[in-house]
Short mmCIF file of C-alpha atoms in Angstrom, two decimals:
data_model
loop_
_atom_site.label_atom_id
_atom_site.label_comp_id
_atom_site.label_asym_id
_atom_site.label_seq_id
_atom_site.Cartn_x
_atom_site.Cartn_y
_atom_site.Cartn_z
CA MET D 577 -9.76 42.48 8.48
CA ALA D 578 -8.72 38.37 8.91
CA HIS D 579 -11.15 36.20 7.67
CA CYS D 580 -13.67 34.92 10.33
CA CYS D 581 -15.19 31.13 9.66
CA ILE D 582 -18.49 29.98 10.95
CA ASN D 583 -19.08 26.71 11.16
CA PRO D 584 -22.75 25.81 12.99
CA SER D 585 -22.85 22.67 15.22
CA ILE D 586 -25.43 20.43 13.97
CA LEU D 587 -25.50 19.33 17.52
CA SER D 588 -28.43 21.84 18.07
CA ALA D 589 -30.01 21.04 14.65
CA ASP D 590 -32.98 18.88 14.26
CA PHE D 591 -32.46 15.35 14.19
CA ALA D 592 -35.14 14.02 12.42
CA ASN D 593 -34.83 16.80 9.41
CA LEU D 594 -30.72 17.16 9.33
CA GLN D 595 -30.62 17.37 5.29
CA SER D 596 -32.97 20.36 5.24
CA GLU D 597 -31.36 21.82 8.46
CA LEU D 598 -28.07 21.54 6.89
CA HIS D 599 -29.47 23.64 3.83
CA LYS D 600 -30.49 26.27 6.43
CA ILE D 601 -26.72 26.62 6.99
CA ARG D 602 -25.65 26.47 4.06
CA THR D 603 -24.02 30.21 3.99
CA ALA D 604 -21.67 29.03 6.63
CA ASP D 605 -18.07 27.97 6.02
CA ALA D 606 -18.92 24.45 7.57
CA VAL D 607 -20.98 22.42 9.19
CA HIS D 608 -19.39 21.28 12.39
CA VAL D 609 -20.14 17.28 12.87
CA ASP D 610 -19.54 16.54 16.56
CA VAL D 611 -19.19 12.68 17.33
CA MET D 612 -19.57 11.36 20.57
CA ASP D 613 -19.48 7.99 22.14
CA ASN D 614 -20.47 8.10 25.57
CA HIS D 615 -16.83 6.89 26.57
CA PHE D 616 -14.77 10.54 26.20
CA VAL D 617 -17.63 12.40 27.30
CA PRO D 618 -20.76 11.51 28.87
CA ASN D 619 -23.04 11.92 26.02
CA LEU D 620 -23.96 9.73 23.17
CA SER D 621 -24.58 11.48 19.03
CA LEU D 622 -23.86 10.45 15.71
CA GLY D 623 -21.86 8.09 14.69
CA LEU D 624 -20.40 6.97 11.27
CA PRO D 625 -22.92 5.63 9.30
CA VAL D 626 -24.96 9.08 9.91
CA VAL D 627 -21.96 11.20 9.14
CA GLN D 628 -21.34 9.33 6.03
CA ARG D 629 -24.62 10.15 5.00
CA LEU D 630 -24.59 13.94 6.10
CA GLN D 631 -21.33 14.10 3.79
CA GLU D 632 -23.38 12.95 0.70
CA VAL D 633 -26.06 15.35 0.97
CA SER D 634 -24.48 18.30 2.56
CA PRO D 635 -24.36 21.29 0.77
CA ILE D 636 -20.94 22.87 2.76
CA PRO D 637 -18.04 20.78 3.86
CA LEU D 638 -17.87 18.96 7.42
CA ASP D 639 -15.61 19.73 9.70
CA ALA D 640 -16.07 16.62 12.45
CA HIS D 641 -14.99 16.88 15.92
CA LEU D 642 -14.57 13.41 17.13
CA MET D 643 -15.00 13.44 21.05
CA ILE D 644 -14.57 9.64 21.28
CA GLU D 645 -12.06 7.19 23.12
CA HIS D 646 -9.61 5.53 20.88
CA ALA D 647 -9.06 8.23 18.33
CA ASP D 648 -6.12 6.36 16.63
CA ARG D 649 -7.99 3.74 15.52
CA TRP D 650 -11.27 5.18 14.83
CA ALA D 651 -10.78 8.83 13.15
CA PRO D 652 -9.16 7.73 10.03
CA ALA D 653 -12.21 6.14 9.07
CA TYR D 654 -13.84 9.87 9.11
CA ALA D 655 -11.38 10.87 6.98
CA ASP D 656 -12.08 8.09 4.32
CA ALA D 657 -15.95 9.03 4.63
CA GLY D 658 -14.16 12.49 2.61
CA LEU D 659 -14.80 14.96 4.75
CA ALA D 660 -13.24 18.04 4.67
CA SER D 661 -11.48 18.13 8.35
CA VAL D 662 -11.28 15.55 11.27
CA THR D 663 -10.19 16.58 14.47
CA PHE D 664 -9.41 14.65 17.06
CA HIS D 665 -8.86 15.06 21.06
CA ALA D 666 -4.96 15.17 22.38
CA GLU D 667 -6.38 13.96 25.71
CA ALA D 668 -7.53 10.28 23.29
CA SER D 669 -4.99 9.95 21.22
CA ILE D 670 -1.96 7.62 21.85
CA ALA D 671 0.26 9.08 18.89
CA PRO D 672 -1.15 12.10 17.61
CA VAL D 673 1.37 12.73 15.29
CA LYS D 674 1.32 9.54 13.29
CA LEU D 675 -2.83 10.02 13.57
CA ALA D 676 -2.47 13.64 12.15
CA ARG D 677 -0.11 12.47 9.06
CA GLU D 678 -2.55 9.31 8.61
CA LEU D 679 -5.64 11.74 8.48
CA ARG D 680 -3.88 14.42 5.98
CA ALA D 681 -2.98 10.77 3.69
CA ARG D 682 -6.24 10.25 3.75
CA GLY D 683 -7.57 13.49 2.11
CA ALA D 684 -8.73 15.82 5.20
CA LYS D 685 -7.39 18.30 7.30
CA ALA D 686 -6.22 17.18 10.73
CA GLY D 687 -6.91 19.32 14.03
CA ILE D 688 -6.12 18.25 17.37
CA ALA D 689 -8.77 19.47 20.00
CA LEU D 690 -7.89 20.43 23.79
CA ARG D 691 -10.41 19.99 27.11
CA PRO D 692 -10.48 23.53 28.68
CA GLY D 693 -7.96 22.26 30.93
CA SER D 694 -5.60 20.80 29.06
CA ALA D 695 -2.39 22.85 28.05
CA VAL D 696 -1.59 23.74 24.73
CA GLU D 697 2.12 24.07 24.60
CA PRO D 698 2.69 20.37 24.89
CA PHE D 699 1.78 20.02 21.17
CA LEU D 700 3.00 23.24 19.77
CA ASP D 701 5.92 21.43 18.59
CA MET D 702 3.44 19.96 16.08
CA LEU D 703 1.98 22.79 14.44
CA GLY D 704 3.96 21.76 11.22
CA GLU D 705 1.38 18.58 10.92
CA LEU D 706 -1.72 20.22 11.95
CA ASP D 707 -4.08 22.21 9.52
CA MET D 708 -5.79 23.21 13.01
CA ILE D 709 -6.05 23.61 16.48
CA LEU D 710 -9.12 23.42 18.50
CA ILE D 711 -9.44 24.87 22.20
CA MET D 712 -12.73 24.32 23.67
CA THR D 713 -14.22 26.64 25.38
CA VAL D 714 -16.73 24.68 28.02
CA GLU D 715 -16.20 21.18 28.58
CA PRO D 716 -16.90 18.69 25.82
CA GLY D 717 -20.17 16.88 25.82
CA PHE D 718 -23.13 19.01 26.30
CA GLY D 719 -24.13 22.09 23.77
CA GLY D 720 -25.95 25.02 25.62
CA GLN D 721 -23.13 25.65 27.70
CA GLU D 722 -21.38 29.25 28.36
CA PHE D 723 -18.24 30.28 27.38
CA LEU D 724 -15.62 30.03 29.84
CA ASP D 725 -13.45 33.29 29.64
CA LEU D 726 -10.26 31.58 31.37
CA THR D 727 -9.81 29.71 28.10
CA LEU D 728 -8.92 33.10 26.44
CA ALA D 729 -5.33 32.78 28.01
CA LYS D 730 -4.66 29.40 26.02
CA ILE D 731 -6.12 30.96 23.08
CA ARG D 732 -4.04 33.77 23.25
CA ARG D 733 -1.12 31.72 23.63
CA ALA D 734 -2.04 29.24 20.73
CA ARG D 735 -1.90 32.45 18.43
CA ALA D 736 0.88 33.99 19.47
CA ALA D 737 2.74 30.34 18.62
CA ILE D 738 0.93 30.17 15.30
CA ASP D 739 2.01 33.58 14.22
CA ALA D 740 5.63 33.01 15.29
CA SER D 741 5.58 29.77 13.12
CA GLY D 742 4.33 31.36 9.81
CA LEU D 743 2.57 28.06 9.39
CA ASP D 744 -1.31 27.99 7.83
CA VAL D 745 -3.51 26.89 11.28
CA LYS D 746 -6.50 27.61 12.52
CA LEU D 747 -7.64 28.31 15.47
CA GLN D 748 -10.81 27.01 16.73
CA VAL D 749 -13.38 27.85 19.52
CA ASP D 750 -16.45 25.78 20.53
CA GLY D 751 -18.48 26.21 23.32
CA GLY D 752 -20.77 29.17 24.43
CA ILE D 753 -20.24 30.72 21.36
CA THR D 754 -22.68 34.34 20.75
CA GLU D 755 -22.11 37.45 19.21
CA LYS D 756 -20.86 38.74 22.48
CA THR D 757 -18.58 36.10 23.22
CA ILE D 758 -17.48 35.65 19.70
CA GLN D 759 -15.92 39.40 20.17
CA ARG D 760 -13.45 37.95 23.17
CA ALA D 761 -12.62 35.01 21.25
CA ALA D 762 -11.31 36.84 18.07
CA GLU D 763 -9.65 39.28 19.98
CA ALA D 764 -7.60 36.52 21.61
CA GLY D 765 -6.69 35.08 18.39
CA ALA D 766 -9.34 32.57 17.42
CA ASP D 767 -10.74 32.65 13.61
CA VAL D 768 -13.14 29.36 13.29
CA PHE D 769 -15.88 29.84 15.42
CA VAL D 770 -18.23 26.84 16.24
CA ALA D 771 -22.09 28.24 17.21
CA GLY D 772 -24.94 25.86 18.14
CA SER D 773 -27.92 27.14 19.66
CA ALA D 774 -26.40 31.07 18.08
CA VAL D 775 -27.79 29.67 14.87
CA TYR D 776 -30.22 26.99 14.97
CA GLY D 777 -32.04 28.88 17.81
CA ALA D 778 -32.56 31.76 15.79
CA ASP D 779 -35.36 32.52 13.68
CA ASP D 780 -33.57 32.69 10.43
CA PRO D 781 -29.96 30.87 11.29
CA ALA D 782 -28.49 32.53 7.77
CA GLU D 783 -28.62 35.59 9.27
CA ALA D 784 -27.60 34.43 12.95
CA ILE D 785 -24.27 33.00 10.78
CA ALA D 786 -23.95 36.87 9.09
CA ARG D 787 -23.90 38.50 12.41
CA LEU D 788 -21.83 36.02 13.77
CA ARG D 789 -19.26 36.67 11.18
CA ALA D 790 -19.24 40.38 11.46
CA ALA D 791 -19.10 40.13 15.25
CA GLY D 792 -16.10 38.06 14.74
CA ARG D 793 -13.52 39.71 12.23
CA ARG D 794 -10.65 40.60 14.02
CA PRO D 795 -8.04 43.56 12.52
CA GLU D 796 -5.02 41.95 10.81
CA GLN D 797 -1.52 41.73 13.12
#
């Protein structure tokens, strides 16, 4: 079975107790940190100072998802903060290849994110510059939305391109991930899953992570 990574979204955590909330998900592969600027998306969340502090206290790696304008300008600072992975939106970057190279040069894995309505094909030629593609399975900006099945075809196309390239590029999905929807996303080819309310809304987050990990495993091709 292919490895399945579960990255709970801190957007669904208790913001008054973030350090303890991180320890509730220490069995996860990474914590997904949503950074929103109230411009690229109509919501405001954590900024760099808070993310820097989370990096200092987290028991697991940080995987940042930057839903911000002017990604070329702001994203490198998150790599400088020591985060394991920094993902910027294709729609917010003027020079995505340059930015991906800069993130890698600063020690972070580089990811590119796509809104549900954005095509993946224009970015497949830069697979060699990336460590991850994030396909949004809801419109970015708010947690608790329902999974959009229309994204499954895009996930399949991205998986086919990654497999054909022979490169080690992760395929992440974010939005509406539950024990039910994770199976559909995994069958389409995703191998990294962001889950917010499905983890933090559970009585036992560690048990929820284990269940999601079991449900999200897909057979080796």
